[in-house]
mmCIF file of N, CA and C in Angstrom:
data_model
loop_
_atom_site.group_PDB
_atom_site.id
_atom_site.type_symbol
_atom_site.label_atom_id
_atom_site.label_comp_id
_atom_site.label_asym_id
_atom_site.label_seq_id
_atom_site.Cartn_x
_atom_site.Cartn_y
_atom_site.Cartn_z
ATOM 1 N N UNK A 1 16.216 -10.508 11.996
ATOM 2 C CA UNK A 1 15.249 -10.157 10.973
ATOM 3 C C UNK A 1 14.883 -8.680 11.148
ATOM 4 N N UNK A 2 15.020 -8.113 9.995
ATOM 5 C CA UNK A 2 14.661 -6.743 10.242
ATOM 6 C C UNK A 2 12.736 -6.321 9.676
ATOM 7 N N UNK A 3 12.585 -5.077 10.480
ATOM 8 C CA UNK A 3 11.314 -4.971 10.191
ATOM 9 C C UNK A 3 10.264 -5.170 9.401
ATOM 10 N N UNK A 4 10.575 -4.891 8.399
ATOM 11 C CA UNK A 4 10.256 -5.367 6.974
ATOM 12 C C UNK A 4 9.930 -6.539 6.591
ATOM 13 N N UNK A 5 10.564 -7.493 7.070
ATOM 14 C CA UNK A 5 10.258 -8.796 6.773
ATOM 15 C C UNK A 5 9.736 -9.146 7.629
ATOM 16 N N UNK A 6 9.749 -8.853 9.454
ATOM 17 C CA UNK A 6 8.922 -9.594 10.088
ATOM 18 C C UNK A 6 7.161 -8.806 10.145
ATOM 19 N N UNK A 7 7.315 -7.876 9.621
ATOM 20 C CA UNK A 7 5.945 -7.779 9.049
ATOM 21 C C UNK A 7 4.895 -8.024 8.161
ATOM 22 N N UNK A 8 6.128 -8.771 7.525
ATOM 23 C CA UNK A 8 5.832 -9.712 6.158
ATOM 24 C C UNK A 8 5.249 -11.479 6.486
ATOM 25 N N UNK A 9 6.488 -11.436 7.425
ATOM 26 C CA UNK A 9 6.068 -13.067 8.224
ATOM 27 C C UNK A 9 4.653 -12.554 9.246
ATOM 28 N N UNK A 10 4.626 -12.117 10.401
ATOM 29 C CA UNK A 10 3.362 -11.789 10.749
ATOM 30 C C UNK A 10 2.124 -11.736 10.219
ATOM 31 N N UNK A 11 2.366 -10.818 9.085
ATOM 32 C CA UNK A 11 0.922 -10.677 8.353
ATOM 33 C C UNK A 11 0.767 -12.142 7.968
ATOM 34 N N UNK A 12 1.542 -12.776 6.938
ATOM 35 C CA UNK A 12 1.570 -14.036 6.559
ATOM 36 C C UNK A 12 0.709 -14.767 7.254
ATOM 37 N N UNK A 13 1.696 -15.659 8.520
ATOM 38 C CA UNK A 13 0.856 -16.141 9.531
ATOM 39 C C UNK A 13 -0.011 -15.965 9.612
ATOM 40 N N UNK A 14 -0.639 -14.487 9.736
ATOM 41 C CA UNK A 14 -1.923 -14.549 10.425
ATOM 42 C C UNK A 14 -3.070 -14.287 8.915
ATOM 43 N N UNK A 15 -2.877 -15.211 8.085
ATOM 44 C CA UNK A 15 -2.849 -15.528 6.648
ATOM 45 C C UNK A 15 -4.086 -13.950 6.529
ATOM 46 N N UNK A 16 -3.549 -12.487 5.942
ATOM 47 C CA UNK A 16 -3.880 -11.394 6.044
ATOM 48 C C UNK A 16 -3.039 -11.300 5.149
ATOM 49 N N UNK A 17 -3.947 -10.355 3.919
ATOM 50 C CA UNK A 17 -3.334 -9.331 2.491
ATOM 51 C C UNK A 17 -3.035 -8.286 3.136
ATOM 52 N N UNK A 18 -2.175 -8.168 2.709
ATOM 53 C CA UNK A 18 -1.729 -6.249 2.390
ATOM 54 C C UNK A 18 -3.162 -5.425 2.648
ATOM 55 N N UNK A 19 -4.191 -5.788 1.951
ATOM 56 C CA UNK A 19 -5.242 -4.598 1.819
ATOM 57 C C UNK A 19 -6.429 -5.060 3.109
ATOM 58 N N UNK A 20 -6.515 -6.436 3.666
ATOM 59 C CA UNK A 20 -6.829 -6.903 5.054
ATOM 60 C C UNK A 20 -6.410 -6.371 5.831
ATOM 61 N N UNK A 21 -4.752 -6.304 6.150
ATOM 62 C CA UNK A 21 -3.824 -5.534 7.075
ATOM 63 C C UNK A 21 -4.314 -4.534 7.053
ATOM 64 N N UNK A 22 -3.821 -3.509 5.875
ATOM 65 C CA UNK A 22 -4.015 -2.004 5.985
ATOM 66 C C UNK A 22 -5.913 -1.842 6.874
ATOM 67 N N UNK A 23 -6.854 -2.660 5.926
ATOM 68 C CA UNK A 23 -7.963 -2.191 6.322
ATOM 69 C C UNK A 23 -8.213 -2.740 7.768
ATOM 70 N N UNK A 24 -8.000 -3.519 8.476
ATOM 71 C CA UNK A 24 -8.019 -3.492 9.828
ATOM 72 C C UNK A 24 -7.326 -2.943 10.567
ATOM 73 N N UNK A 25 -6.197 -2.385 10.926
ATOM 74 C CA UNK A 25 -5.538 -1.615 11.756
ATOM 75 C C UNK A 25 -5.707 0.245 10.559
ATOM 76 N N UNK A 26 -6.769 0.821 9.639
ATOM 77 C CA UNK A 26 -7.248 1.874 9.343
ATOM 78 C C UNK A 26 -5.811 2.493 9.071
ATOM 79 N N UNK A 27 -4.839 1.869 8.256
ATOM 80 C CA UNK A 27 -4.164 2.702 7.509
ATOM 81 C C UNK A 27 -4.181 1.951 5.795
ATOM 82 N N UNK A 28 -3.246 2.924 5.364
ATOM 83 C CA UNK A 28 -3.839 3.036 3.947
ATOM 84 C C UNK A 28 -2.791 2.071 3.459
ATOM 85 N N UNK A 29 -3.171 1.164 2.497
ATOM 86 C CA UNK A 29 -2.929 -0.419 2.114
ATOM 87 C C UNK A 29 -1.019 -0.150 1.198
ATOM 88 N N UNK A 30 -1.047 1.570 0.592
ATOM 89 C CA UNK A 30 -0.009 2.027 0.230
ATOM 90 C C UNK A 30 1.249 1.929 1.046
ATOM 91 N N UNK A 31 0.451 2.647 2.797
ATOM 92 C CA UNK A 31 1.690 2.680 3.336
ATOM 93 C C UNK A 31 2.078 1.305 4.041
ATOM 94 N N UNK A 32 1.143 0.497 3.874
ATOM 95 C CA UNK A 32 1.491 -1.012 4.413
ATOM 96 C C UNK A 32 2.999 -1.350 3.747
ATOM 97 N N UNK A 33 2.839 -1.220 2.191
ATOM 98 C CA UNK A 33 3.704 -1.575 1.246
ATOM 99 C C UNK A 33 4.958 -1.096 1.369
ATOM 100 N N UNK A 34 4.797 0.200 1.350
ATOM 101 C CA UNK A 34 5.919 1.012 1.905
ATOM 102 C C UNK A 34 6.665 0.700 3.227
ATOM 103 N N UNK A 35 5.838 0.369 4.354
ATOM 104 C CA UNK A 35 6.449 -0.649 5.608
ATOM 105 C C UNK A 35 7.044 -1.971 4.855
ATOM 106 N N UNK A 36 6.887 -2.726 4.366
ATOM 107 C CA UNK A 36 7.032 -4.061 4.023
ATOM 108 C C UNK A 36 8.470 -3.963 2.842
ATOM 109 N N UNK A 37 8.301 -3.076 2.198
ATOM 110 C CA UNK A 37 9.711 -2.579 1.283
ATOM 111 C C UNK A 37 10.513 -2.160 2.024
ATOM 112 N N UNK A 38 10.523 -1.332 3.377
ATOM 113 C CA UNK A 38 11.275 -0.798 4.017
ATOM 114 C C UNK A 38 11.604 0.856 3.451
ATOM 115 N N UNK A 39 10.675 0.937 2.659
ATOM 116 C CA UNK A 39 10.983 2.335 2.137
ATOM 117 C C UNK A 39 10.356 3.639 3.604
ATOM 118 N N UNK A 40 9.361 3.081 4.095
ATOM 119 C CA UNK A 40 9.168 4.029 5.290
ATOM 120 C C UNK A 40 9.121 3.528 6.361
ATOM 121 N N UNK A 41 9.066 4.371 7.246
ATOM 122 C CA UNK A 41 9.322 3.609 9.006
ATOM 123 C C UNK A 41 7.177 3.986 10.003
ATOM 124 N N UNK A 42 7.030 3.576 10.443
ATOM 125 C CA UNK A 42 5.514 3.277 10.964
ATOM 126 C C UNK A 42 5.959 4.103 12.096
ATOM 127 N N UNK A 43 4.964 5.128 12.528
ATOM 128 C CA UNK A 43 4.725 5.715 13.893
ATOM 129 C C UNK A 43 4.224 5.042 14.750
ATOM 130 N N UNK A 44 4.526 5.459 16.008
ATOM 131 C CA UNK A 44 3.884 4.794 17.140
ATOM 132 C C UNK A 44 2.728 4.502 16.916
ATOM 133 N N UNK A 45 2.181 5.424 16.878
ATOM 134 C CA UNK A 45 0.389 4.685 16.609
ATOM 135 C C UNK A 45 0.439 4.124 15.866
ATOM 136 N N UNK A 46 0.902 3.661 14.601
ATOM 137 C CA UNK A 46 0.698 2.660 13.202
ATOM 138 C C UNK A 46 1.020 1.537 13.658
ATOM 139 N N UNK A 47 2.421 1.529 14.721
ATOM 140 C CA UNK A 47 3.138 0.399 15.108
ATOM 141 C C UNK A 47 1.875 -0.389 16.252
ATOM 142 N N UNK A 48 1.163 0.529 17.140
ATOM 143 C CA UNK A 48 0.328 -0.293 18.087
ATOM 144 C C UNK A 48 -0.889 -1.001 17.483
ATOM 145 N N UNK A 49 -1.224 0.344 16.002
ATOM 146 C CA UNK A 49 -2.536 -0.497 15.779
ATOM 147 C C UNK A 49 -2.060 -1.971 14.970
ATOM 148 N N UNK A 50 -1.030 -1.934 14.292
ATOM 149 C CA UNK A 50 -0.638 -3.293 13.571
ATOM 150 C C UNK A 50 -0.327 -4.240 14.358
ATOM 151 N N UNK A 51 0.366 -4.083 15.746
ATOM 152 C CA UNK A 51 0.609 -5.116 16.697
ATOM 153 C C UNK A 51 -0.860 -5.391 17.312
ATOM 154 N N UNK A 52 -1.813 -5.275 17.697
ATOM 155 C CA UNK A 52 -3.139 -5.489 17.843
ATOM 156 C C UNK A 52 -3.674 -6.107 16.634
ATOM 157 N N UNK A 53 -3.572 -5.530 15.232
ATOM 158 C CA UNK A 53 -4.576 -6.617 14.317
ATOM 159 C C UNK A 53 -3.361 -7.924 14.105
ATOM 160 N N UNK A 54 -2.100 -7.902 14.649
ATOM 161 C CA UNK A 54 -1.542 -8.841 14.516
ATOM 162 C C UNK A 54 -1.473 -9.812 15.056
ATOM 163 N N UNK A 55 -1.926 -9.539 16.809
ATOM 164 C CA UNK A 55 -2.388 -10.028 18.165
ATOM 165 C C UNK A 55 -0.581 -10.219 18.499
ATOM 166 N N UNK A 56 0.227 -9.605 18.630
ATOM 167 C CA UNK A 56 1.580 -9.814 18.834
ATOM 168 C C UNK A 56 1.781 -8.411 19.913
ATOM 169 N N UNK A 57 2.957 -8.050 20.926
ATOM 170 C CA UNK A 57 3.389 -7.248 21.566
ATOM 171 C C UNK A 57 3.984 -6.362 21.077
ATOM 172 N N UNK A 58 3.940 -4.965 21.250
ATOM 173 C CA UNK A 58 5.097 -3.927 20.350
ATOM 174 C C UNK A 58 6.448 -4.939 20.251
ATOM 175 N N UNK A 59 7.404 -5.464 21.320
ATOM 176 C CA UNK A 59 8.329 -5.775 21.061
ATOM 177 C C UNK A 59 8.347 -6.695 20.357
ATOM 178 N N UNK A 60 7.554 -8.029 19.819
ATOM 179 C CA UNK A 60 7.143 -8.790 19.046
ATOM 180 C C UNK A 60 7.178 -8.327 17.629
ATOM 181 N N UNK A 61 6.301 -7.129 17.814
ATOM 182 C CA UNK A 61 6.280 -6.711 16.074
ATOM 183 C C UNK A 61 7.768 -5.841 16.042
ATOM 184 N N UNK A 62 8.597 -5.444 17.080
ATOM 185 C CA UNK A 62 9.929 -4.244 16.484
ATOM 186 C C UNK A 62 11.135 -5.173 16.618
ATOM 187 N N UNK A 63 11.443 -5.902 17.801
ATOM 188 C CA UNK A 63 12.622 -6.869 17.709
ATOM 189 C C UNK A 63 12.400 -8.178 17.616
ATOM 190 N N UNK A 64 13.276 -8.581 16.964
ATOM 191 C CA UNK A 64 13.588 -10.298 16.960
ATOM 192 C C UNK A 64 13.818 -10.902 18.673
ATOM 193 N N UNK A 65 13.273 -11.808 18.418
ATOM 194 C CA UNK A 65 13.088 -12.719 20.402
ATOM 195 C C UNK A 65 14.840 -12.080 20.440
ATOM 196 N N UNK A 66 15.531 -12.460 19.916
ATOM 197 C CA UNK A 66 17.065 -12.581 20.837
ATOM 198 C C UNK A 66 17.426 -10.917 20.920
ATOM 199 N N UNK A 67 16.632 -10.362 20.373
ATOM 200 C CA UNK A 67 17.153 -8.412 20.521
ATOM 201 C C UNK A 67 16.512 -8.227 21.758
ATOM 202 N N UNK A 68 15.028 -8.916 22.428
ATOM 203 C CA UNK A 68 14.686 -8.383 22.930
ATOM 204 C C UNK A 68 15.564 -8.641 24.673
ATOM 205 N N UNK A 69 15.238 -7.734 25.748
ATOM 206 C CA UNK A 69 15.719 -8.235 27.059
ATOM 207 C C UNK A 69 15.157 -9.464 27.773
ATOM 208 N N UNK A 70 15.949 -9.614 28.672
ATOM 209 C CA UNK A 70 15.152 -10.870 30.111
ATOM 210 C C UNK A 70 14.026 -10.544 29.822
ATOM 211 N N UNK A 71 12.959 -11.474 30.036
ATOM 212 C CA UNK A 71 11.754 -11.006 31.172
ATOM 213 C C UNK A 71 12.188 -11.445 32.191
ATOM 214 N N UNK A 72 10.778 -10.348 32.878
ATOM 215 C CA UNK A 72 10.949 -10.383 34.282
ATOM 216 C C UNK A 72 10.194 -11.056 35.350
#
């Protein structure tokens, strides 16, 4: 699953609008959309604050379980 969509399933789950999302992790509800189309890519900081209002791990919100490595 590529980014786009699992930010789509995430938000979902954690039954959160587009304009919920954007307004809890303090970015703008536009560039949510733009993440979710895949038309733009999220900076580090965009990526930590969305994995926090998502309650998920950076690697949670960037790879699919089987991309990611062992744990340890």
């Amino acid at each position: 699953m590529n980014f786009p969509a699992r930010l789509i399933q995430l938000r979902k789950a954690a039954d959160l609008t587009q304009q919920a999302l954007a307004d809890s992790a303090s970015i703008h509800v536009n560039q949510i959309r733009r993440y979710e189309a895949g038309a733009a890519q999220p900076t580090l900081d965009a990526l930590i604050r969305l994995a926090k209002v998502l309650h998920v791990s950076l690697d949670g919100l960037v790879f699919d379980e089987h991309e990611r490595g062992p744990s340890d």
